[in-house]
Coordinates of N, CA and C in Angstrom, one line a residue:
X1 N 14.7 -7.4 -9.9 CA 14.4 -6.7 -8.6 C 14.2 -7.7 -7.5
X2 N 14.7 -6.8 -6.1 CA 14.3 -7.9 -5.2 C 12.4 -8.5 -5.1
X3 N 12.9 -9.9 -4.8 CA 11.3 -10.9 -4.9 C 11.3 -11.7 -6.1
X4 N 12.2 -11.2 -7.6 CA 12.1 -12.1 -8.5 C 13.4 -12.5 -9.5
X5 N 13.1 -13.7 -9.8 CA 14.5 -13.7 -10.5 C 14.2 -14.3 -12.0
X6 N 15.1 -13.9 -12.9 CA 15.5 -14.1 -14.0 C 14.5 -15.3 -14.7
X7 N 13.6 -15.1 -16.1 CA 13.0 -16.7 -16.4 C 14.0 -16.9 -18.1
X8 N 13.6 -15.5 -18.7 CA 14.2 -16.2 -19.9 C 14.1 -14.6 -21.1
X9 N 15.0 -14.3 -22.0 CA 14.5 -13.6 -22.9 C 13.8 -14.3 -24.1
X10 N 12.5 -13.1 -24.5 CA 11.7 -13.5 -25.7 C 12.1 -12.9 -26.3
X11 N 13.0 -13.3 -27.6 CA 12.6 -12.7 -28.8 C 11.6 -12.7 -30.3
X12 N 11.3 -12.0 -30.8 CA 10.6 -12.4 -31.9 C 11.1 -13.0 -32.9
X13 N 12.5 -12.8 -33.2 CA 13.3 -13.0 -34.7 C 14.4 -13.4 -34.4
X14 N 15.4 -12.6 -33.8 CA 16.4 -12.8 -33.3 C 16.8 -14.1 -32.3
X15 N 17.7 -14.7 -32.5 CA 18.3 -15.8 -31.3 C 19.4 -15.7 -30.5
X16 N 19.2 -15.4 -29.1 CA 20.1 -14.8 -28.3 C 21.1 -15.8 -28.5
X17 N 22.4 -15.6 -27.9 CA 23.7 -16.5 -27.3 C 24.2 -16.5 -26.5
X18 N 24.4 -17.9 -25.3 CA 23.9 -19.2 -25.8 C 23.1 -19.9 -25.4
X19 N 22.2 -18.4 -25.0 CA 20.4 -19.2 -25.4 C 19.4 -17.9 -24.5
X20 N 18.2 -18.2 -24.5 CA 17.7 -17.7 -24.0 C 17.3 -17.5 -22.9
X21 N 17.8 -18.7 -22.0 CA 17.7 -18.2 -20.4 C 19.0 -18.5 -19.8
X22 N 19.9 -17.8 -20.5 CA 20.9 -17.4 -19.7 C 20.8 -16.0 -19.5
X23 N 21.5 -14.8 -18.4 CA 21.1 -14.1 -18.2 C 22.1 -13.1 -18.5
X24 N 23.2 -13.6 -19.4 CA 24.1 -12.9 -20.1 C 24.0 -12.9 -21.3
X25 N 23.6 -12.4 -22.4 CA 23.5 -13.0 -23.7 C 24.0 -12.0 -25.1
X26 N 24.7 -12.7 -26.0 CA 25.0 -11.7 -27.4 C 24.0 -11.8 -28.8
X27 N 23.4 -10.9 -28.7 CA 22.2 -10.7 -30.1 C 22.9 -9.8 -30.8
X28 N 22.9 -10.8 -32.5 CA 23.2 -9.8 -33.4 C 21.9 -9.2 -34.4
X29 N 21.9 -8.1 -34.2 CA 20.5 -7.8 -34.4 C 20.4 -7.6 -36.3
X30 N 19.6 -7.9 -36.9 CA 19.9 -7.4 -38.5 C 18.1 -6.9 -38.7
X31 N 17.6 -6.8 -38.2 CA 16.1 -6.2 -38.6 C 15.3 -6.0 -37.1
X32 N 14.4 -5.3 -37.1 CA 13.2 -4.7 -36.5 C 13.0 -5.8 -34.9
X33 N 12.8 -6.2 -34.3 CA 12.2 -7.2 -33.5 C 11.8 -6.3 -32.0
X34 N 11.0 -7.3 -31.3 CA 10.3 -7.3 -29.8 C 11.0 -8.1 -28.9
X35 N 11.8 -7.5 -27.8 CA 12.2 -8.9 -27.0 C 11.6 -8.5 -25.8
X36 N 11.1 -9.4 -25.2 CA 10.2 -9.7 -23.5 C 11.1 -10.2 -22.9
X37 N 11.4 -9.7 -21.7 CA 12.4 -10.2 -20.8 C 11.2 -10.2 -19.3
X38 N 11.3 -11.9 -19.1 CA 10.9 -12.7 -18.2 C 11.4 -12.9 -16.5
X39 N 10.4 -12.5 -16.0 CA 10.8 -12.8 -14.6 C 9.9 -13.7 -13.8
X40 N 10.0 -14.3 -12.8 CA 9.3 -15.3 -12.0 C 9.2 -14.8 -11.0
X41 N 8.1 -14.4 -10.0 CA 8.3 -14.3 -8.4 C 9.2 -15.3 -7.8
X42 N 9.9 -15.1 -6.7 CA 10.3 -16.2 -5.8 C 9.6 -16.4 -4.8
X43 N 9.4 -17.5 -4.7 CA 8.2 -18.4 -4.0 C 8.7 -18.0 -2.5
X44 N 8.0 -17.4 -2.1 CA 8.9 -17.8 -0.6 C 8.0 -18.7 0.4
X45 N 8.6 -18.8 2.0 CA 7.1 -19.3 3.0 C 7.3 -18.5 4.2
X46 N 6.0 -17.6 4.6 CA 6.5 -16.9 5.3 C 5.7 -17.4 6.9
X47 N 6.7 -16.8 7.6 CA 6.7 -17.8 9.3 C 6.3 -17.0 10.3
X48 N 4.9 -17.3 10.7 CA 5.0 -16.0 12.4 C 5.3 -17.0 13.8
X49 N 5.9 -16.1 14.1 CA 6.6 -16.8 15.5 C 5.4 -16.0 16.4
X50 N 4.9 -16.8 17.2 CA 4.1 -15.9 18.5 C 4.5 -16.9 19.9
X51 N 4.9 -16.2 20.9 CA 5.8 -16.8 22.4 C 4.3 -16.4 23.1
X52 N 3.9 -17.8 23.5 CA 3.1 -18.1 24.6 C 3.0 -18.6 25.9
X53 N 2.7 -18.2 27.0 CA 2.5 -16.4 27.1 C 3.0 -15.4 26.9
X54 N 2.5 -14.2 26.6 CA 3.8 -13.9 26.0 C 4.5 -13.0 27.2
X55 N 6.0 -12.5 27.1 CA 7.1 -12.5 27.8 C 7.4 -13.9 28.3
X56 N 7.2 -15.2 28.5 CA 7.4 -16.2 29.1 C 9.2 -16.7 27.9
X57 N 9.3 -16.7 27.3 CA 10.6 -16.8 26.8 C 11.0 -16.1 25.3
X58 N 12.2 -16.6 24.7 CA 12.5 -16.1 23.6 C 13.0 -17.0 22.6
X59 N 13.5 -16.9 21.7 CA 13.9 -18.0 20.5 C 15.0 -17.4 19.6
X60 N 15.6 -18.0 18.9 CA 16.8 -18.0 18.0 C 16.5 -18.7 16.5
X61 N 16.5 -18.1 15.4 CA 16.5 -18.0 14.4 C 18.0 -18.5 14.0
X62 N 18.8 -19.4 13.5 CA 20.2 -20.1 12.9 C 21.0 -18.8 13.5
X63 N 20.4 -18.9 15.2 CA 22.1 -18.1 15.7 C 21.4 -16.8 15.9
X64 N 19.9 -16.4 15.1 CA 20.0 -15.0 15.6 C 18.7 -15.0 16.9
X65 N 18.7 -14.1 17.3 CA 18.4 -13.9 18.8 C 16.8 -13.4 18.2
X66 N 16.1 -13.8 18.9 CA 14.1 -12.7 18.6 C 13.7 -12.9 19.9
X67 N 13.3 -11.8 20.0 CA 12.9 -11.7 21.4 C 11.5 -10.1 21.4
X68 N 11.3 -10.2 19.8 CA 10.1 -9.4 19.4 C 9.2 -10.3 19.0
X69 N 7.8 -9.8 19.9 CA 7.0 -11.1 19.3 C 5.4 -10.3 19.5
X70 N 4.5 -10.6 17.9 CA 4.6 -11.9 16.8 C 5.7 -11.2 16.3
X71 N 6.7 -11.9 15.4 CA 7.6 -12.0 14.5 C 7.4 -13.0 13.2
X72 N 7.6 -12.0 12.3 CA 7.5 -12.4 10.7 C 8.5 -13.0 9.9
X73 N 9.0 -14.0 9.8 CA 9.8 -14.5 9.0 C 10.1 -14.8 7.4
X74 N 10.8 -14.7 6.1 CA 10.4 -15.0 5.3 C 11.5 -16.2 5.1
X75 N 11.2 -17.0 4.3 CA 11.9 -18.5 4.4 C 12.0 -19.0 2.5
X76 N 13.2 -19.4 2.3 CA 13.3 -20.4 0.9 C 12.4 -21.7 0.9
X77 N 11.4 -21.8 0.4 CA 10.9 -23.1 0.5 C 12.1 -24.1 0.6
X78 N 12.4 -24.9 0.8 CA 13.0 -26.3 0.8 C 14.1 -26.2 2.0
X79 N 14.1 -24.9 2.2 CA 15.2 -24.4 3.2 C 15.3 -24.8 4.4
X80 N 16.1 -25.3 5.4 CA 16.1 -25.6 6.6 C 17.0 -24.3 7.6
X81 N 15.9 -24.3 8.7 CA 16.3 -23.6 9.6 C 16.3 -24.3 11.0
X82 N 17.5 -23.5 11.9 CA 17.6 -24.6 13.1 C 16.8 -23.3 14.0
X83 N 16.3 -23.7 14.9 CA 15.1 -23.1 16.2 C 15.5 -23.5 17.4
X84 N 15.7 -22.5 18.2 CA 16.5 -22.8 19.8 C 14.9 -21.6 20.6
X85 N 14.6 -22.6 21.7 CA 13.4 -22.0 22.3 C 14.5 -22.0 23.9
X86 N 14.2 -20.6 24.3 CA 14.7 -20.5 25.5 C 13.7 -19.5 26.6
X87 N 13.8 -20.5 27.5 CA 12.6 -19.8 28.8 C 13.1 -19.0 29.5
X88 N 12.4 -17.9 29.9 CA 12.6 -16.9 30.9 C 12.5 -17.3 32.2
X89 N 13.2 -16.8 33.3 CA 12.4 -16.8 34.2 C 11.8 -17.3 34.4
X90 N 11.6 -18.6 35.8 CA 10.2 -18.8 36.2 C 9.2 -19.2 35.1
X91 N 9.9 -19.9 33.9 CA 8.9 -20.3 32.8 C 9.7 -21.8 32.3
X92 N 9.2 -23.0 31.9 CA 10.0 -24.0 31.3 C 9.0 -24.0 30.2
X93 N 10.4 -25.0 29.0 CA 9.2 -24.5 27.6 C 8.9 -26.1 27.3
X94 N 7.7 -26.1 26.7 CA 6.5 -26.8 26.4 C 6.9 -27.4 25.3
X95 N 6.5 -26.7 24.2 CA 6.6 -27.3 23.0 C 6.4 -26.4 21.6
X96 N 7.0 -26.6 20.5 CA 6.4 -25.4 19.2 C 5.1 -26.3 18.3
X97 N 4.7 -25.1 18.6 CA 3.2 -25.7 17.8 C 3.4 -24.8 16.5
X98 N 3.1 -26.0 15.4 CA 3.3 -25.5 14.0 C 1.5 -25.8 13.3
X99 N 1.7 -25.5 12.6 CA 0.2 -25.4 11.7 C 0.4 -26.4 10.0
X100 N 1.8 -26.2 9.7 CA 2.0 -26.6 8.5 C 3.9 -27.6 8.5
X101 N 4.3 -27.1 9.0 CA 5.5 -27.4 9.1 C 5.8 -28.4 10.0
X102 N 7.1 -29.6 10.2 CA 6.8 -30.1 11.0 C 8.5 -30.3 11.5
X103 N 8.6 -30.1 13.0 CA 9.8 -29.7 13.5 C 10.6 -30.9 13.8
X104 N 12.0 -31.2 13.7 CA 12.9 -32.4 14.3 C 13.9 -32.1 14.9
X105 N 14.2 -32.9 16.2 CA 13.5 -34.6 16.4 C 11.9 -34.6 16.6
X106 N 11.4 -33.6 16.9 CA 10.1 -33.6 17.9 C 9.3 -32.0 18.3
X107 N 7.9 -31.8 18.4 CA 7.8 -31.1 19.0 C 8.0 -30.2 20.6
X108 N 8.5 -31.4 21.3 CA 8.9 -30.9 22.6 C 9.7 -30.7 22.7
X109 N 11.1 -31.0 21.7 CA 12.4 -30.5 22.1 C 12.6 -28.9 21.8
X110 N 13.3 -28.3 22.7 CA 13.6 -27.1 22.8 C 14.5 -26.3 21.5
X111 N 15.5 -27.1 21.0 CA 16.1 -27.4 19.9 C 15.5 -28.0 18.9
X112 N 14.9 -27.4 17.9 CA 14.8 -28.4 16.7 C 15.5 -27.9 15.1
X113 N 15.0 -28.6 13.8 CA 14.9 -28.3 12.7 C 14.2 -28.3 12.2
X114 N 13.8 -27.4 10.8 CA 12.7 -27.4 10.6 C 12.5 -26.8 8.6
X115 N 12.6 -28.2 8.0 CA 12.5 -27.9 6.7 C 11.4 -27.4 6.1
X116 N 11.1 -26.1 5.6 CA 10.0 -25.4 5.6 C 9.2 -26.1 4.0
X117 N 8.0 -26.0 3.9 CA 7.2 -26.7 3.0 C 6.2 -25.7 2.9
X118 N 5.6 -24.8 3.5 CA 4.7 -23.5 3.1 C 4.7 -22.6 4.3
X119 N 3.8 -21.6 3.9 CA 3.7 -20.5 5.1 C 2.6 -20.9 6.4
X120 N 2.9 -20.4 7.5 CA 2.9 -20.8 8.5 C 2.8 -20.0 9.9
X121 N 2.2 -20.4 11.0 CA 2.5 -19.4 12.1 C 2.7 -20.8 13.5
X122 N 3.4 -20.4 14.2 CA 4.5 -21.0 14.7 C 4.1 -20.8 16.2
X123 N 3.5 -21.3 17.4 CA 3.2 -20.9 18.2 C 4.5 -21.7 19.5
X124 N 5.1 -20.5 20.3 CA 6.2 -21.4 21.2 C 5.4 -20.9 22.4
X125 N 5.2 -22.7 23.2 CA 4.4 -22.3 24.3 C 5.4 -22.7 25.3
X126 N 5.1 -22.1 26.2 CA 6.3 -21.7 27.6 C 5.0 -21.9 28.9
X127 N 5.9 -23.2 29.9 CA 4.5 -23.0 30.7 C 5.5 -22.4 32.1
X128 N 4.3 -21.8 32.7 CA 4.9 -21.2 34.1 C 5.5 -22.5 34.9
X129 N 6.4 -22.1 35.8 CA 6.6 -22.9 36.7 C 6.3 -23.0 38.2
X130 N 5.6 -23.6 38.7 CA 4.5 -23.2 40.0 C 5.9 -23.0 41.1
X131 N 5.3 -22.0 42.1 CA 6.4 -21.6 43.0 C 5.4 -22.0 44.4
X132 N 6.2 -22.1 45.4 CA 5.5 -22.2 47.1 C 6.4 -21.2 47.5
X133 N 5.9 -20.1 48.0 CA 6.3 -18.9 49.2 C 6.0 -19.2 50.1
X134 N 7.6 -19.4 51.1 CA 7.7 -19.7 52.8 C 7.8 -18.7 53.6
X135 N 7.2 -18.5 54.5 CA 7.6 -17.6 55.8 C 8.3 -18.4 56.7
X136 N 9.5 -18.1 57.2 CA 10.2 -18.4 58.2 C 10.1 -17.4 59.3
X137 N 10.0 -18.1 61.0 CA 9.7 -17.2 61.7 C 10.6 -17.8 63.1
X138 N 11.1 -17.6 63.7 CA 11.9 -17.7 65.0 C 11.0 -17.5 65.9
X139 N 11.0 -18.7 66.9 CA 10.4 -18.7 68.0 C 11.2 -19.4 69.3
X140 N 11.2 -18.0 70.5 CA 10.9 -16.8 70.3 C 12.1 -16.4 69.8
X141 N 11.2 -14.9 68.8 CA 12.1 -14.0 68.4 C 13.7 -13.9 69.0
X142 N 14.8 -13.9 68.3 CA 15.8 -13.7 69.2 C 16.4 -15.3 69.1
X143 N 15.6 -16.0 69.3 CA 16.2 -17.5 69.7 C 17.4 -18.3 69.1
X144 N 17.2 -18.0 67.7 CA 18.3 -18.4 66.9 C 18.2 -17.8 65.5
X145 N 18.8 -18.7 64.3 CA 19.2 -18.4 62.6 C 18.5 -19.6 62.3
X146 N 18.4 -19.4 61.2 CA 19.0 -20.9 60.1 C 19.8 -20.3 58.8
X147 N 20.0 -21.6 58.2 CA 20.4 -21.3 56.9 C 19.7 -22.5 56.2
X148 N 19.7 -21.7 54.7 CA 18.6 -22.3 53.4 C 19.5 -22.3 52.4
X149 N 20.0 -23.6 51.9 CA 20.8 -24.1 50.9 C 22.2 -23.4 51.6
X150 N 22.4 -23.1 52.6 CA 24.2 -22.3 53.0 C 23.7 -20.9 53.0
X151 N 23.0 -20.6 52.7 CA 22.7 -18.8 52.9 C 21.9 -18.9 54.3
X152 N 22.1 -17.9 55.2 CA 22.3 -17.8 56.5 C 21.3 -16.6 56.2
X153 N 19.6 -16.8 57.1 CA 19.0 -16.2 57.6 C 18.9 -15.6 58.8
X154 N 18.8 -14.2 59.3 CA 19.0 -13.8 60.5 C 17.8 -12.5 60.6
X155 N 17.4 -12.2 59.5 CA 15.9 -11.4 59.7 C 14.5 -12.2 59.5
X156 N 14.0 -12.2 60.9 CA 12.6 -12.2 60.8 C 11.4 -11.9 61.3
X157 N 9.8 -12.0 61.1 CA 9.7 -13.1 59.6 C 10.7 -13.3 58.7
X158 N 10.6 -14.3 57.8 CA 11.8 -13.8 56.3 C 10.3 -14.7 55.8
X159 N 11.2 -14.5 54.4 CA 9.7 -14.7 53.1 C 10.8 -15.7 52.2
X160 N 10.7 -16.5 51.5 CA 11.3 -17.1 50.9 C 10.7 -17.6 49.4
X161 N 10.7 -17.8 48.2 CA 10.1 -18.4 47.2 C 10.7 -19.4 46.4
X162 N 10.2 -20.4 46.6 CA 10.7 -21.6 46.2 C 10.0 -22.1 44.9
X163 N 10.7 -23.0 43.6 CA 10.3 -23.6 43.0 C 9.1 -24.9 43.4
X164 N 8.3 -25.3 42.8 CA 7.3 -26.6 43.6 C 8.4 -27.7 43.3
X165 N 8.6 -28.4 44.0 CA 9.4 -29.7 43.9 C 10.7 -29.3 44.3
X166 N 11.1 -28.5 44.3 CA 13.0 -28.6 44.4 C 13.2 -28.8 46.0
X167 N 14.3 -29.8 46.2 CA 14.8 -29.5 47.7 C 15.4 -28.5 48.3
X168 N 15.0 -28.1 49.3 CA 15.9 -27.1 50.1 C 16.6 -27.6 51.6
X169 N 18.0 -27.7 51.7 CA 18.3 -28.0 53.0 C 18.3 -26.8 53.9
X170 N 17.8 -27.4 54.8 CA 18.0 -26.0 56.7 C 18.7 -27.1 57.4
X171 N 19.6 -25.6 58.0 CA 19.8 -25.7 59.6 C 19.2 -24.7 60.6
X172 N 19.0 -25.3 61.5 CA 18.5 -24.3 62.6 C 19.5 -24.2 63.6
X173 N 20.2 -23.0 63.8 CA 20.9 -22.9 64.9 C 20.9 -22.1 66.0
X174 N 20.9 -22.4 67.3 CA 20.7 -21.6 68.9 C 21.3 -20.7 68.9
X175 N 21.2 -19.5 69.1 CA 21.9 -18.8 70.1 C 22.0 -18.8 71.2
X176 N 23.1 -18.0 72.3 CA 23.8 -18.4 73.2 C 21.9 -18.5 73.9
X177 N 22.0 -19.3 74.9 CA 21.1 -19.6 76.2 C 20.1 -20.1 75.3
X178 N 20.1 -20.9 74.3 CA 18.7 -21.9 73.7 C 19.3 -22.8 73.2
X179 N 18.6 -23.9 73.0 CA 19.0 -25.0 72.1 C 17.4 -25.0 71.2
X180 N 17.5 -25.7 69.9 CA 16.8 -26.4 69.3 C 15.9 -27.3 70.0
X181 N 14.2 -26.8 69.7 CA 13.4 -28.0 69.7 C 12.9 -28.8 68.6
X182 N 12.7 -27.8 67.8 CA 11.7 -28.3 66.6 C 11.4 -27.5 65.6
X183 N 11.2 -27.6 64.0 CA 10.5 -27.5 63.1 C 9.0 -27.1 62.7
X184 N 8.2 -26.6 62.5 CA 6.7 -26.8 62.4 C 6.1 -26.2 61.5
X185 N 6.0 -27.3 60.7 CA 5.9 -26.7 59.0 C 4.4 -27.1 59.0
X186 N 3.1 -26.2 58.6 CA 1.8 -26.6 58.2 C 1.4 -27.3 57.2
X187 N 2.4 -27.4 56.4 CA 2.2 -28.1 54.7 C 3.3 -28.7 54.5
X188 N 4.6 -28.8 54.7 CA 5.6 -29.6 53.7 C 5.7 -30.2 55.2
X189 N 6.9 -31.5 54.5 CA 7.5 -32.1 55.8 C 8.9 -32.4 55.8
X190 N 9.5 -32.1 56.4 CA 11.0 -31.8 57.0 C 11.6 -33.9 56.7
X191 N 12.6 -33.7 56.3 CA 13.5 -35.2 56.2 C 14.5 -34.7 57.3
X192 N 15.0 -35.9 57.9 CA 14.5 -37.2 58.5 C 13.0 -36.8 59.6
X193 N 12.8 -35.7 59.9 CA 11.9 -35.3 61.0 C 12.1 -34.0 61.7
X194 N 11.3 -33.5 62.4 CA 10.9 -32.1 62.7 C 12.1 -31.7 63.7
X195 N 12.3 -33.0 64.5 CA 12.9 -32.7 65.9 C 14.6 -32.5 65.6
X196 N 15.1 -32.3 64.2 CA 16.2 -32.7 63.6 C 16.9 -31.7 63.6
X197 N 17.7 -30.3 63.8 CA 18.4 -29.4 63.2 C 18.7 -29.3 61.8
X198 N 18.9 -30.4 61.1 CA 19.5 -30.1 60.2 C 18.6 -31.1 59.1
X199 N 17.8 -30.3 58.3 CA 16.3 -31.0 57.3 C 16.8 -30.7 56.0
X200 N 16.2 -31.6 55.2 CA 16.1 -31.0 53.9 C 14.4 -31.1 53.3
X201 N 13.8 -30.2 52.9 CA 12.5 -30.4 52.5 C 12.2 -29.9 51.4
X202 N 11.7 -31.0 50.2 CA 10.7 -30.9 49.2 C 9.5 -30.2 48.9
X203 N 9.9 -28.8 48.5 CA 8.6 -27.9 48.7 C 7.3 -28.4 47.7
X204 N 6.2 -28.5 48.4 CA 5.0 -28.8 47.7 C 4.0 -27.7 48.1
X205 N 3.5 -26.8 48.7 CA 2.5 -26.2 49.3 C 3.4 -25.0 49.7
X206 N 2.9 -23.9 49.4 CA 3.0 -22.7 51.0 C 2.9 -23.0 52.2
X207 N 3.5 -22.0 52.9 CA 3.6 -22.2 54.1 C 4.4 -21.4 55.3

């Protein structure tokens, strides 16, 4: 039955052919006997996956997709499985934290392997990734645009949300009867300078 396999027939008198733990065998039977037929559990190791925090990403199992979590796994001891950690959203992944098992190349890689040796719970941690939300505002109203990375703003306020660290280039352009003074960021700072139309700035703070 499923969970166990095959160990060996017992008989009392008789001698199976050709032998007794093979799991095909011919007995010629000439008198009375008892035979016990032997089974072993199969050892397994069983694996809980839990994604921390959770919604913050999902994982793959040799190609299959989980994205239910905690998740229960049952595993061949000696068996290798390959582990693909993938982040959601606004999440980069950290690292798998194992309790018994030990993952290669490394715990931080997103990709690993992972030859199982007992049962286990498996923690994949996903850290947020910090954001800075911009308001852009035209002064005065009416005066001009910009554009942010090539996408062309023309309502505002506008709201923007940016990753912490990543660059963003502007332009600021006049409409008819204004030109360009300036920039005036409370927290980040504009490259080469404020007085410039055309910046690129490394978001660190709101603003």
């Amino acid at each position: 039955n499923t969970g166990y396999t095959f160990n060996n027939w017992d008989w009392g008198i008789h001698i199976p052919s050709p032998s007794n733990t093979s799991t095909n065998t011919i007995v010629y039977t000439y008198i009375n006997d008892t035979v016990i037929v032997n089974f072993d559990p199969i050892i397994i190791d069983t694996v809980t996956y839990i994604v921390n925090p959770p919604g913050s990403g999902t994982i793959s199992v040799d190609a299959i997709n989980i994205a239910t979590f905690p998740t229960t796994e049952n595993y061949a001891p000696s068996s290798t499985s390959n582990l693909v950690a993938t982040a959601a959203t606004g999440f980069t992944f950290d690292n798998w934290d194992f309790n018994t098992n030990i993952p290669s190349p490394n715990s931080t890689s997103n990709t690993v392997s992972v030859t199982w040796s007992g049962n286990d719970t498996c923690y994949v941690n996903f850290t947020m990734i910090p954001v800075d939300t911009i308001v852009y505002i035209i002064n005065p109203p009416g005066a001009g645009t910009i554009t942010a990375d090539g996408t062309n703003i023309t309502t505002f306020p506008s709201t923007k949300i940016y990753n912490s660290g990543i660059n963003t280039a502007l332009t600021a352009s006049a409409t008819t009867g204004y030109t360009f003074n300036n920039w005036d960021f409370d927290n980040n700072t504009p490259t080469p300078n404020s007085t410039t139309n055309n910046v690129s700035v490394t978001w660190s703070n709101n603003d």
